[in-house]
Amino acid sequence: MHHASLYSKLENRRAQCRVCLRRCAIPEGALGWCKTRINKGGKIFSLTYGRVSSIMVSPVEVKPMFHFLPGSNWLSVGSVGCNFTCPGCQNWEIAHAVPDIKGSYCIQGQDKKIQAEYLAPEVLIEISHRERVEGLSFTYNEPTLWVEYAQRAMTLAKEAGLSTNWVTNGYLTSDALDYVGNCLDAFRVDIKGFSEKTYRLIGGIVDYRDILEAVRRAKLRWGMHVELVTNIIPGVNDDRRELTNLVGWIIRELGAGTPWHITRFTPQHQWSGYPATSIEALEDIYRMAKQEGLHYPYIGNVSGHPFANTVCSSCGELLIDRREAGSVVVRLSGSSCPGCGALIPGRFEQKA
Ligand code: SF4
């Protein structure tokens, strides 16, 4: 157990967690909503600090993140737990798992305990150097839930010259965001929809506007590189008017150069009976986004699709070719289009 950083003491030894927007007021001896934080003696402790359930080296494209060091490899780590319970979650075995105070966890509906190995933050840096990766990514489960561990590891990563990234649902407080603000380079956020109805259905929350505010703060206050993903689930979040409103918000608040990944849903978990998204529906949404004025929408989870390429929004030059599975051909000169010289938003220079 690790003493948490972001909480306030309340009366009768209760304590209020200030990590995510659920802001649980936890009685003594009880767990927070996510079950990764416990109140012991009026203080909150993290049960998952350093408890790694998943670790691997993977390309930045799988996050997906297309405008930040394309073609680079990242050490990607995750723990267990989430502050959402998305019925179609593809990582539900770890995201919906319940940890205990000894560093083990149980997959929902199963009794068997799985030990999550403890890796000190310093060990992540050693592995990163050994694997010669460009960066350290917190992904697989919601990184907000082990914010203290992520902050420590990312601080060391920055000192070691590595880049850092979160793959997040964005459901965190401004306290938590500010806690990692100066050591987090790239914020890859799932935007599940643009209405209370959609967020209630997918994430089990309604205050989605606070997620949008967190994204704005990440970009405007902390200068993070931001990319957004919307996994299009047929009949759930594919309402065209809602998606058009989302695109309008992206352009207005984050800028027309913000990459937006429109990804294909494949049946998972409690939504295994739902259909996969048709390619035509994705293409239709892609065209709507372009028409509305977004420069860099992408289609994701469709191998070899030409709308996964980066094409200069000024002159139409092919800048990054991703048509072949696993291959990324970068044709930029620095951050500029070789055709017309336009500056492409993002970070494209690689380390020597
Ligand atoms: S991280 Fe969120 S869900 Fe978990 S205890 Fe804190 S406020 Fe509650």
Short mmCIF file of C-alpha atoms and ligand atoms in Angstrom, two decimals:
data_model
loop_
_atom_site.label_atom_id
_atom_site.label_comp_id
_atom_site.label_asym_id
_atom_site.label_seq_id
_atom_site.Cartn_x
_atom_site.Cartn_y
_atom_site.Cartn_z
CA MET A 1 0.00 0.00 0.00
CA HIS A 2 1.19 3.51 -0.77
CA HIS A 3 -0.01 6.64 1.00
CA ALA A 4 -2.08 8.61 -1.52
CA SER A 5 -1.28 12.19 -2.41
CA LEU A 6 -4.60 13.67 -3.40
CA TYR A 7 -7.25 13.50 -0.71
CA SER A 8 -8.84 15.62 2.02
CA LYS A 9 -9.61 14.53 5.55
CA LEU A 10 -13.27 14.69 6.58
CA GLU A 11 -15.04 14.29 9.92
CA ASN A 12 -15.27 10.85 11.63
CA ARG A 13 -12.12 9.57 9.88
CA ARG A 14 -13.75 9.72 6.51
CA ALA A 15 -11.56 10.96 3.66
CA GLN A 16 -12.38 12.38 0.26
CA CYS A 17 -10.35 11.14 -2.69
CA ARG A 18 -9.46 13.94 -5.15
CA VAL A 19 -8.05 11.77 -7.95
CA CYS A 20 -11.00 11.29 -10.26
CA LEU A 21 -14.28 13.04 -10.78
CA ARG A 22 -16.19 10.52 -8.67
CA ARG A 23 -14.59 12.28 -5.66
CA CYS A 24 -15.46 9.41 -3.32
CA ALA A 25 -15.95 10.25 0.35
CA ILE A 26 -14.61 7.00 1.81
CA PRO A 27 -15.49 5.85 5.36
CA GLU A 28 -12.71 4.32 7.47
CA GLY A 29 -11.95 0.74 6.39
CA ALA A 30 -13.84 1.07 3.09
CA LEU A 31 -12.77 1.17 -0.54
CA GLY A 32 -13.44 3.88 -3.11
CA TRP A 33 -15.74 3.25 -6.07
CA CYS A 34 -12.81 1.98 -8.20
CA LYS A 35 -11.68 -0.41 -5.41
CA THR A 36 -8.05 0.65 -5.90
CA ARG A 37 -8.02 3.08 -2.92
CA ILE A 38 -8.72 2.33 0.70
CA ASN A 39 -9.27 4.43 3.81
CA LYS A 40 -7.11 3.21 6.71
CA GLY A 41 -7.27 5.25 9.90
CA GLY A 42 -8.62 8.30 8.09
CA LYS A 43 -5.87 8.26 5.43
CA ILE A 44 -6.25 7.06 1.84
CA PHE A 45 -3.82 4.50 0.42
CA SER A 46 -3.37 3.28 -3.14
CA LEU A 47 -3.56 -0.52 -3.51
CA THR A 48 -2.08 -0.53 -7.01
CA TYR A 49 1.04 1.65 -6.65
CA GLY A 50 3.68 -0.14 -8.75
CA ARG A 51 1.49 -3.23 -9.24
CA VAL A 52 1.94 -3.97 -12.93
CA SER A 53 -0.54 -6.33 -14.59
CA SER A 54 0.67 -5.77 -18.16
CA ILE A 55 3.91 -4.57 -19.69
CA MET A 56 5.18 -4.66 -23.25
CA VAL A 57 6.97 -2.68 -25.93
CA SER A 58 4.54 -1.46 -28.57
CA PRO A 59 4.46 1.12 -31.36
CA VAL A 60 2.88 4.50 -30.70
CA GLU A 61 0.42 3.84 -33.55
CA VAL A 62 -1.48 1.21 -31.51
CA LYS A 63 -2.48 3.74 -28.82
CA PRO A 64 -3.52 5.16 -31.37
CA MET A 65 -1.38 8.29 -31.55
CA PHE A 66 -0.41 9.44 -35.05
CA HIS A 67 1.13 12.90 -34.60
CA PHE A 68 3.67 12.17 -31.89
CA LEU A 69 6.94 10.50 -32.88
CA PRO A 70 5.35 8.26 -35.56
CA GLY A 71 6.92 4.83 -35.90
CA SER A 72 8.48 4.96 -32.41
CA ASN A 73 8.33 2.20 -29.80
CA TRP A 74 7.12 2.77 -26.25
CA LEU A 75 7.29 0.82 -23.02
CA SER A 76 3.59 0.39 -22.25
CA VAL A 77 2.42 -0.47 -18.74
CA GLY A 78 -0.87 -0.97 -16.98
CA SER A 79 -2.22 -2.01 -13.60
CA VAL A 80 -5.79 -2.97 -12.70
CA GLY A 81 -9.00 -1.03 -12.13
CA CYS A 82 -11.00 1.69 -13.79
CA ASN A 83 -13.39 4.46 -12.82
CA PHE A 84 -15.74 3.43 -15.67
CA THR A 85 -17.35 0.06 -16.32
CA CYS A 86 -17.79 0.21 -20.09
CA PRO A 87 -19.84 -2.83 -21.18
CA GLY A 88 -17.81 -3.13 -24.39
CA CYS A 89 -14.36 -2.75 -22.75
CA GLN A 90 -11.66 -4.69 -24.59
CA ASN A 91 -9.40 -4.76 -21.50
CA TRP A 92 -12.16 -5.65 -19.04
CA GLU A 93 -10.17 -8.51 -17.45
CA ILE A 94 -7.77 -6.02 -15.89
CA ALA A 95 -9.88 -2.84 -16.04
CA HIS A 96 -12.75 -4.39 -14.09
CA ALA A 97 -10.52 -6.48 -11.81
CA VAL A 98 -10.49 -6.02 -8.05
CA PRO A 99 -7.09 -5.65 -6.31
CA ASP A 100 -6.30 -6.62 -2.71
CA ILE A 101 -3.86 -5.21 -0.18
CA LYS A 102 -1.23 -7.86 -1.01
CA GLY A 103 -0.83 -6.86 -4.67
CA SER A 104 -3.02 -9.62 -6.11
CA TYR A 105 -6.18 -9.15 -8.09
CA CYS A 106 -9.22 -11.15 -9.14
CA ILE A 107 -10.82 -10.99 -12.56
CA GLN A 108 -14.51 -10.10 -12.20
CA GLY A 109 -16.62 -13.23 -11.71
CA GLN A 110 -13.60 -15.43 -10.92
CA ASP A 111 -12.10 -16.48 -7.59
CA LYS A 112 -8.54 -17.16 -8.72
CA LYS A 113 -6.02 -14.59 -7.50
CA ILE A 114 -3.37 -13.27 -9.90
CA GLN A 115 -0.25 -11.64 -8.49
CA ALA A 116 0.60 -8.26 -10.06
CA GLU A 117 4.37 -7.88 -9.96
CA TYR A 118 5.73 -4.84 -8.11
CA LEU A 119 8.01 -2.79 -10.34
CA ALA A 120 9.61 0.27 -8.75
CA PRO A 121 9.45 3.40 -10.95
CA GLU A 122 13.23 3.17 -11.44
CA VAL A 123 12.80 -0.29 -12.94
CA LEU A 124 10.55 1.10 -15.69
CA ILE A 125 13.36 3.47 -16.67
CA GLU A 126 15.93 0.65 -16.69
CA ILE A 127 13.67 -1.45 -18.94
CA SER A 128 13.05 1.55 -21.20
CA HIS A 129 16.79 2.00 -21.70
CA ARG A 130 17.35 -1.70 -22.27
CA GLU A 131 14.57 -1.84 -24.86
CA ARG A 132 15.73 1.46 -26.43
CA VAL A 133 12.22 2.89 -26.51
CA GLU A 134 11.30 6.55 -27.14
CA GLY A 135 8.83 6.78 -24.32
CA LEU A 136 6.88 5.45 -21.40
CA SER A 137 3.13 4.97 -21.84
CA PHE A 138 0.51 4.39 -19.15
CA THR A 139 -2.23 2.42 -20.80
CA TYR A 140 -4.31 -0.83 -20.66
CA ASN A 141 -6.24 0.34 -17.56
CA GLU A 142 -7.08 3.90 -16.49
CA PRO A 143 -3.76 5.58 -15.60
CA THR A 144 -5.50 8.12 -13.34
CA LEU A 145 -6.02 5.42 -10.71
CA TRP A 146 -2.30 4.99 -10.03
CA VAL A 147 -1.49 8.66 -10.51
CA GLU A 148 1.18 8.72 -7.75
CA TYR A 149 3.12 5.89 -9.40
CA ALA A 150 2.71 7.35 -12.89
CA GLN A 151 3.89 10.75 -11.66
CA ARG A 152 7.03 9.32 -10.05
CA ALA A 153 7.89 7.16 -13.06
CA MET A 154 7.22 9.97 -15.54
CA THR A 155 9.37 12.41 -13.55
CA LEU A 156 12.25 9.92 -13.80
CA ALA A 157 11.43 9.32 -17.47
CA LYS A 158 11.71 13.02 -18.28
CA GLU A 159 15.06 13.20 -16.44
CA ALA A 160 16.21 10.25 -18.57
CA GLY A 161 15.19 11.96 -21.84
CA LEU A 162 12.12 9.79 -22.49
CA SER A 163 8.72 10.99 -23.66
CA THR A 164 5.56 10.16 -21.73
CA ASN A 165 1.99 9.40 -22.66
CA TRP A 166 -1.35 8.48 -21.09
CA VAL A 167 -4.15 6.58 -22.73
CA THR A 168 -7.05 7.80 -20.62
CA ASN A 169 -10.79 8.34 -20.40
CA GLY A 170 -10.06 11.86 -19.11
CA TYR A 171 -12.31 11.43 -16.06
CA LEU A 172 -9.89 13.04 -13.62
CA THR A 173 -9.86 16.11 -11.40
CA SER A 174 -7.86 19.22 -12.21
CA ASP A 175 -5.82 18.37 -9.06
CA ALA A 176 -4.79 15.04 -10.62
CA LEU A 177 -4.08 16.59 -13.99
CA ASP A 178 -1.98 19.33 -12.45
CA TYR A 179 -0.12 16.71 -10.40
CA VAL A 180 1.25 15.18 -13.63
CA GLY A 181 1.11 18.33 -15.76
CA ASN A 182 4.83 19.00 -16.02
CA CYS A 183 5.91 15.39 -16.66
CA LEU A 184 3.22 14.24 -19.13
CA ASP A 185 3.84 15.01 -22.81
CA ALA A 186 0.91 13.44 -24.62
CA PHE A 187 -2.70 12.93 -23.58
CA ARG A 188 -4.59 10.40 -25.68
CA VAL A 189 -8.20 10.66 -24.57
CA ASP A 190 -11.27 8.56 -25.33
CA ILE A 191 -14.24 10.79 -26.03
CA LYS A 192 -17.11 8.36 -25.95
CA GLY A 193 -19.78 10.77 -27.13
CA PHE A 194 -21.11 14.27 -26.73
CA SER A 195 -24.20 13.87 -24.54
CA GLU A 196 -25.17 12.74 -21.04
CA LYS A 197 -27.20 9.94 -22.62
CA THR A 198 -24.19 8.44 -24.40
CA TYR A 199 -21.86 8.77 -21.42
CA ARG A 200 -24.45 7.23 -19.09
CA LEU A 201 -24.73 4.27 -21.45
CA ILE A 202 -21.01 3.71 -22.03
CA GLY A 203 -19.19 5.09 -19.00
CA GLY A 204 -21.91 5.12 -16.35
CA ILE A 205 -21.43 8.86 -15.74
CA VAL A 206 -23.20 12.04 -16.86
CA ASP A 207 -20.74 14.86 -16.12
CA TYR A 208 -18.90 14.42 -19.42
CA ARG A 209 -18.38 18.16 -19.80
CA ASP A 210 -15.77 17.93 -17.03
CA ILE A 211 -13.86 15.49 -19.25
CA LEU A 212 -13.92 18.04 -22.06
CA GLU A 213 -12.65 20.65 -19.60
CA ALA A 214 -9.80 18.33 -18.55
CA VAL A 215 -8.80 17.91 -22.19
CA ARG A 216 -8.79 21.69 -22.70
CA ARG A 217 -6.71 22.14 -19.55
CA ALA A 218 -4.20 19.47 -20.66
CA LYS A 219 -3.66 21.32 -23.91
CA LEU A 220 -3.99 24.96 -22.91
CA ARG A 221 -2.54 25.03 -19.39
CA TRP A 222 0.06 22.27 -19.74
CA GLY A 223 0.81 22.30 -23.48
CA MET A 224 0.29 18.54 -23.81
CA HIS A 225 -0.05 17.04 -27.24
CA VAL A 226 -3.69 15.87 -27.43
CA GLU A 227 -5.23 13.20 -29.65
CA LEU A 228 -8.81 11.98 -29.33
CA VAL A 229 -10.45 8.64 -30.03
CA THR A 230 -14.11 7.81 -30.45
CA ASN A 231 -14.86 4.12 -30.77
CA ILE A 232 -18.04 4.06 -32.85
CA ILE A 233 -20.53 1.50 -31.49
CA PRO A 234 -23.53 0.95 -33.78
CA GLY A 235 -26.76 2.16 -32.18
CA VAL A 236 -24.94 3.46 -29.10
CA ASN A 237 -22.84 6.51 -30.02
CA ASP A 238 -23.14 6.83 -33.79
CA ASP A 239 -25.79 9.56 -33.83
CA ARG A 240 -24.63 11.85 -36.62
CA ARG A 241 -25.83 15.09 -35.05
CA GLU A 242 -24.05 14.30 -31.79
CA LEU A 243 -20.81 13.47 -33.61
CA THR A 244 -21.09 16.65 -35.67
CA ASN A 245 -21.43 18.62 -32.42
CA LEU A 246 -18.36 16.84 -31.05
CA VAL A 247 -16.34 17.77 -34.13
CA GLY A 248 -17.49 21.40 -33.75
CA TRP A 249 -16.28 21.38 -30.15
CA ILE A 250 -12.89 19.93 -31.12
CA ILE A 251 -12.35 22.60 -33.76
CA ARG A 252 -13.52 25.43 -31.50
CA GLU A 253 -11.74 24.46 -28.29
CA LEU A 254 -8.69 22.45 -29.36
CA GLY A 255 -8.09 23.54 -32.93
CA ALA A 256 -8.78 22.10 -36.38
CA GLY A 257 -5.37 20.39 -36.36
CA THR A 258 -6.29 18.03 -33.48
CA PRO A 259 -6.13 14.39 -34.60
CA TRP A 260 -9.44 12.52 -34.06
CA HIS A 261 -9.43 8.74 -34.44
CA ILE A 262 -12.75 7.22 -35.47
CA THR A 263 -12.25 3.58 -34.57
CA ARG A 264 -14.13 0.43 -35.41
CA PHE A 265 -15.93 -1.31 -32.55
CA THR A 266 -15.59 -5.08 -32.47
CA PRO A 267 -17.92 -7.08 -30.18
CA GLN A 268 -16.45 -7.41 -26.66
CA HIS A 269 -17.37 -8.40 -23.12
CA GLN A 270 -21.02 -7.58 -22.22
CA TRP A 271 -21.57 -6.17 -25.71
CA SER A 272 -20.32 -9.26 -27.51
CA GLY A 273 -23.73 -9.54 -29.19
CA TYR A 274 -23.47 -6.07 -30.74
CA PRO A 275 -22.45 -5.79 -34.40
CA ALA A 276 -19.04 -4.50 -35.46
CA THR A 277 -19.07 -1.03 -36.99
CA SER A 278 -19.36 -1.09 -40.77
CA ILE A 279 -16.51 0.44 -42.75
CA GLU A 280 -19.06 2.56 -44.65
CA ALA A 281 -20.30 4.12 -41.38
CA LEU A 282 -16.72 5.01 -40.38
CA GLU A 283 -16.03 6.51 -43.80
CA ASP A 284 -19.23 8.53 -43.60
CA ILE A 285 -18.23 9.98 -40.20
CA TYR A 286 -14.71 10.66 -41.53
CA ARG A 287 -16.18 12.64 -44.45
CA MET A 288 -18.47 14.57 -42.11
CA ALA A 289 -15.47 15.55 -39.96
CA LYS A 290 -13.52 16.73 -43.02
CA GLN A 291 -16.53 18.66 -44.26
CA GLU A 292 -16.90 20.37 -40.87
CA GLY A 293 -13.30 21.54 -41.14
CA LEU A 294 -11.31 19.06 -39.04
CA HIS A 295 -7.91 18.58 -40.71
CA TYR A 296 -6.79 15.23 -39.35
CA PRO A 297 -9.57 12.69 -38.75
CA TYR A 298 -8.43 9.06 -39.05
CA ILE A 299 -10.13 5.70 -39.40
CA GLY A 300 -8.80 3.12 -36.94
CA ASN A 301 -9.00 -0.66 -36.36
CA VAL A 302 -9.36 -1.25 -40.11
CA SER A 303 -6.16 -2.74 -41.45
CA GLY A 304 -4.72 -0.98 -44.51
CA HIS A 305 -7.44 1.65 -44.78
CA PRO A 306 -6.23 4.72 -46.73
CA PHE A 307 -7.94 7.06 -44.21
CA ALA A 308 -5.31 5.97 -41.67
CA ASN A 309 -2.72 7.90 -43.68
CA THR A 310 -1.64 11.42 -42.80
CA VAL A 311 -2.26 13.72 -45.74
CA CYS A 312 -1.29 17.42 -45.65
CA SER A 313 -4.44 19.43 -44.99
CA SER A 314 -3.07 22.31 -47.09
CA CYS A 315 -1.89 20.64 -50.30
CA GLY A 316 -2.96 16.97 -50.11
CA GLU A 317 0.59 15.53 -50.10
CA LEU A 318 0.88 12.06 -48.53
CA LEU A 319 2.94 12.64 -45.37
CA ILE A 320 2.73 9.37 -43.42
CA ASP A 321 1.82 6.13 -45.14
CA ARG A 322 0.31 3.49 -42.83
CA ARG A 323 -1.37 1.28 -45.45
CA GLU A 324 0.79 -1.74 -44.84
CA ALA A 325 0.19 -3.45 -41.49
CA GLY A 326 2.99 -2.61 -39.06
CA SER A 327 4.69 -0.24 -41.50
CA VAL A 328 4.93 3.54 -41.03
CA VAL A 329 6.62 5.51 -43.79
CA VAL A 330 7.23 9.12 -42.73
CA ARG A 331 7.78 11.63 -45.54
CA LEU A 332 7.86 14.82 -43.50
CA SER A 333 10.83 17.15 -43.37
CA GLY A 334 10.98 17.84 -39.66
CA SER A 335 7.44 18.97 -38.86
CA SER A 336 6.77 20.44 -42.30
CA CYS A 337 5.05 19.16 -45.42
CA PRO A 338 7.70 18.57 -48.12
CA GLY A 339 5.13 19.63 -50.73
CA CYS A 340 4.00 23.07 -49.52
CA GLY A 341 5.99 23.66 -46.32
CA ALA A 342 2.88 23.79 -44.10
CA LEU A 343 3.58 23.08 -40.43
CA ILE A 344 1.92 19.83 -39.32
CA PRO A 345 0.65 19.87 -35.69
CA GLY A 346 2.37 17.40 -33.38
CA ARG A 347 5.91 16.22 -32.71
CA PHE A 348 7.72 14.49 -35.52
CA GLU A 349 11.43 14.80 -34.89
CA GLN A 350 13.05 11.56 -33.71
CA LYS A 351 16.03 11.19 -31.41
CA ALA A 352 19.30 10.44 -33.23
S1 SF4 B 1 -9.87 7.32 -7.92
FE1 SF4 B 1 -11.99 7.98 -8.30
S2 SF4 B 1 -13.25 6.16 -8.02
FE2 SF4 B 1 -11.24 5.73 -7.09
S3 SF4 B 1 -11.47 6.27 -4.93
FE3 SF4 B 1 -10.66 8.08 -5.98
S4 SF4 B 1 -12.47 9.29 -6.54
FE4 SF4 B 1 -13.19 7.22 -6.04
#
